[in-house]
Coordinates of C-alpha atoms in Angstrom, one line a residue:
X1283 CA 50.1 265.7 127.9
X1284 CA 46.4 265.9 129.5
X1285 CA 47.3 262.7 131.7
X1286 CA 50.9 264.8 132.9
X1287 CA 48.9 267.5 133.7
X1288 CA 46.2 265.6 135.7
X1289 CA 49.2 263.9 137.5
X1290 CA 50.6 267.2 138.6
X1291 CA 47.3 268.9 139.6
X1292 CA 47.0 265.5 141.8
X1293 CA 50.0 266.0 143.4
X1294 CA 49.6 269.5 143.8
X1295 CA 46.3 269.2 145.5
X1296 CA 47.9 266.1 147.6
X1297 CA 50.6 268.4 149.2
X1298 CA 48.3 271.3 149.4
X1299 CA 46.1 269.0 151.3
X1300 CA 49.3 267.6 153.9
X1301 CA 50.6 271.7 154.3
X1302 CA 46.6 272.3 155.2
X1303 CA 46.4 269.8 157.6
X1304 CA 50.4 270.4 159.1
X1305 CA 49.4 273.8 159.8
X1306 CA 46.0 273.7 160.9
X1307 CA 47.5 271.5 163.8
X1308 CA 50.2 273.9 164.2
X1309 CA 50.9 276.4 167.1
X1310 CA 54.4 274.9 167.9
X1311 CA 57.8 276.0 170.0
X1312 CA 60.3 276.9 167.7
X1313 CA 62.6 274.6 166.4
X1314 CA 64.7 272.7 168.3
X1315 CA 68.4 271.9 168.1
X1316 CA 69.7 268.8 169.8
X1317 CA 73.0 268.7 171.3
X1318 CA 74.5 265.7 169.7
X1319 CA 78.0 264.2 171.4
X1320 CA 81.2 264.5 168.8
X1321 CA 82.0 261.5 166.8
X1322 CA 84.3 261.1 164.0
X1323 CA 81.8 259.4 161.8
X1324 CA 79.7 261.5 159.6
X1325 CA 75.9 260.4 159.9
X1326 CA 73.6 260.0 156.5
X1327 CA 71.2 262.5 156.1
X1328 CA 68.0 261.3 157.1
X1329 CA 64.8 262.4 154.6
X1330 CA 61.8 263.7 157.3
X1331 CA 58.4 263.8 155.3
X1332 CA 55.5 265.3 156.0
X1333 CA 53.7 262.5 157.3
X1334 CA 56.3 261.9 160.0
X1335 CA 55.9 266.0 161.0
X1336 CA 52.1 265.6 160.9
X1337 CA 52.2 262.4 162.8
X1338 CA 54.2 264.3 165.9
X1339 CA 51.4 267.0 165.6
X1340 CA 48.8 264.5 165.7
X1341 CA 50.5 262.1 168.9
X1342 CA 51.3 265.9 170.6
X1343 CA 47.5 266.9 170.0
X1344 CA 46.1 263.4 171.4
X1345 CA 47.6 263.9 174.7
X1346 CA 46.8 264.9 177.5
X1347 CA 48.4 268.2 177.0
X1348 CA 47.3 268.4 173.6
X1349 CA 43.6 267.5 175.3
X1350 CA 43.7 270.3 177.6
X1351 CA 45.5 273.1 175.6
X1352 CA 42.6 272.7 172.9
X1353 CA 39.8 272.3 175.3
X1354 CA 41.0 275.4 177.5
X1355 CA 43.7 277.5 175.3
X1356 CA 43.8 276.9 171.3
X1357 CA 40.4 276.8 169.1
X1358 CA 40.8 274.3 166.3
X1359 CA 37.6 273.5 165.1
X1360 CA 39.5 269.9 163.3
X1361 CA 41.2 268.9 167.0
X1362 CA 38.0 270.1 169.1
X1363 CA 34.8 271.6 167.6
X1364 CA 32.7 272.1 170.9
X1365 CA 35.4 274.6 171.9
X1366 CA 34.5 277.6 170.1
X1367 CA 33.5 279.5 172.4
X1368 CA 37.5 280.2 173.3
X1369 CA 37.3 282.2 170.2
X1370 CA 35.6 285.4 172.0
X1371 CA 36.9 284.3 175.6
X1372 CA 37.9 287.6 177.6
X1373 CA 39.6 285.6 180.0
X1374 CA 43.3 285.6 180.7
X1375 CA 45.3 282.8 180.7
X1376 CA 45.4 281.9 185.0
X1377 CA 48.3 280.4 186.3
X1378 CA 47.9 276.8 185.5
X1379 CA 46.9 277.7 181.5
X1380 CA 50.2 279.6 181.4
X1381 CA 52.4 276.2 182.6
X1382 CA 50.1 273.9 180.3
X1383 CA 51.1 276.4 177.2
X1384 CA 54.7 276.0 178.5
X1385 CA 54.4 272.3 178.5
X1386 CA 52.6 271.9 175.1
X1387 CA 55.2 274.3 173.3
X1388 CA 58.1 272.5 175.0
X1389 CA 56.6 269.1 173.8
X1390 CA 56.2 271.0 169.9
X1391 CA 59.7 271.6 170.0
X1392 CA 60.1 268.4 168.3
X1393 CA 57.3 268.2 165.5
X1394 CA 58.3 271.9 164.6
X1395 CA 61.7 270.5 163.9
X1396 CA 60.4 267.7 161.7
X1397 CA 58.4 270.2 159.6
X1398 CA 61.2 272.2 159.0
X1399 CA 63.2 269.4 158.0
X1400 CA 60.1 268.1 155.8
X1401 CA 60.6 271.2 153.7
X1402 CA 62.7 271.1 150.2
X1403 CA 61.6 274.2 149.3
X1404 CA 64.0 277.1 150.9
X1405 CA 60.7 279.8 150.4
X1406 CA 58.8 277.7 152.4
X1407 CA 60.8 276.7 155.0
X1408 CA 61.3 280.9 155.5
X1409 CA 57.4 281.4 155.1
X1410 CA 57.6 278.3 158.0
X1411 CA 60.0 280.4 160.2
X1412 CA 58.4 283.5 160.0
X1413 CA 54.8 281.4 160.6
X1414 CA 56.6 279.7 163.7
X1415 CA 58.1 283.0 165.4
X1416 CA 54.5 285.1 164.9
X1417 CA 52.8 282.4 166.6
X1418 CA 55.5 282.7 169.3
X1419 CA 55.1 285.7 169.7
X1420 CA 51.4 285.5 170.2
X1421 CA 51.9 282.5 172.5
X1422 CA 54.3 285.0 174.6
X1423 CA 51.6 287.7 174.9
X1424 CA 49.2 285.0 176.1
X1425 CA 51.6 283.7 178.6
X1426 CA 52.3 287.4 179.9
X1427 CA 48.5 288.3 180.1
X1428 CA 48.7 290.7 177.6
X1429 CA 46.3 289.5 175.9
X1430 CA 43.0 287.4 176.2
X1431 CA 42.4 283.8 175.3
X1432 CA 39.6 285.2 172.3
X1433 CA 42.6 288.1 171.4
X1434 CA 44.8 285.2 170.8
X1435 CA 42.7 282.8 168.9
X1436 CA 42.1 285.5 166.6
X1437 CA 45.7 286.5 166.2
X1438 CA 45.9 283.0 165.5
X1439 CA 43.7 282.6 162.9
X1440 CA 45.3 285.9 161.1
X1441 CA 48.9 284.6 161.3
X1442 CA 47.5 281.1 159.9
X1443 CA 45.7 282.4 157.0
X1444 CA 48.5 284.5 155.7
X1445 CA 50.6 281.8 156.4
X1446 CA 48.3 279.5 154.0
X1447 CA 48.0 282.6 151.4
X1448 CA 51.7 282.6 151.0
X1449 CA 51.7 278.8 150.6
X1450 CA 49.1 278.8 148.3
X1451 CA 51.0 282.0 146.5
X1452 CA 54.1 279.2 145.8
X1453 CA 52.2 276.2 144.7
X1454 CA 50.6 278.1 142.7
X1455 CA 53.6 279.9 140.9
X1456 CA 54.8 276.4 140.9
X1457 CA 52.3 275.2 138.8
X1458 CA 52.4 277.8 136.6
X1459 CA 56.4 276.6 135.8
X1460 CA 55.4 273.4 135.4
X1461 CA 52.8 274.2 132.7
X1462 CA 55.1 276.4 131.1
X1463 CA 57.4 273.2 131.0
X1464 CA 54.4 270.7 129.9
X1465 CA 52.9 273.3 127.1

């Protein structure tokens, strides 16, 4: 019983640790849909896991655009410590900023994709939507210069951490069902 119990607190603190890192790398387009030709045979579902969603973010965040969103945009003290400073910015987004933000959420389009299709869990993947479509919304204010760079990291940071609360809120309900189970 002790050993089953160890098992699932391991894997609890395993995916807790893969939703932590998934969404401190997040700030992604909405999902996208791709338009797929007819054909008469039926494709096999294919399982997308997290590490496949997390890779995207990573490949998205090592590029070029990735480079520049984070060093002039986005604070995330994991992709780019030295930037913190754009957490109080009071500077708008100029012209350039707002096609770079354009290009990275384009380029997100497919990673957030992949994360919804990581999820199992139908409570998470609506916790993921409404996640996704307040960070959109941020990302739209920025774009329009209705608010500042600082304004939107800090929206940021909000949206994230109730994101993570809610998360947190499930695995842990989750754990409690599977005690009841084991006990």
């Amino acid at each position: 019983m002790k050993r089953l119990r160890e098992m699932r607190q391991t894997n609890l603190r395993m995916k807790l640790g893969l939703l932590a890192i998934a969404f401190v790398l997040s700030g992604c387009q909405s999902s996208a849909t791709k338009q797929e030709t007819a054909t008469p045979v039926a494709k096999p579902a294919t399982v997308v896991t997290f590490a496949q969603a997390n890779r995207c973010l990573d490949d998205l965040n090592d590029s070029d655009v990735g480079k520049r969103v984070f060093s002039q945009i986005l604070y995330s003290p994991a992709i780019a410590r030295e930037y913190s400073y754009l957490e109080n910015s009071t500077q708008y987004l100029t012209d350039t900023q707002v096609e770079l933000l354009k290009e990275f959420r384009e380029k997100n389009k497919e990673c957030r994709a992949l994360r919804l299709q990581a999820f199992r869990e139908y409570e998470l993947k609506v916790q993921l939507t409404i996640f996704h479509n307040e960070i959109d919304q941020m990302f739209d204010e920025l774009q329009n210069k209705r608010i500042t760079i600082g304004q939107g990291n800090k929206q940021s940071n909000v949206i994230r951490a109730r994101y993570q609360a809610e998360v947190r809120k499930f695995f842990d309900r989750s754990k409690e069902v599977d005690e009841e189970r084991v006990g």
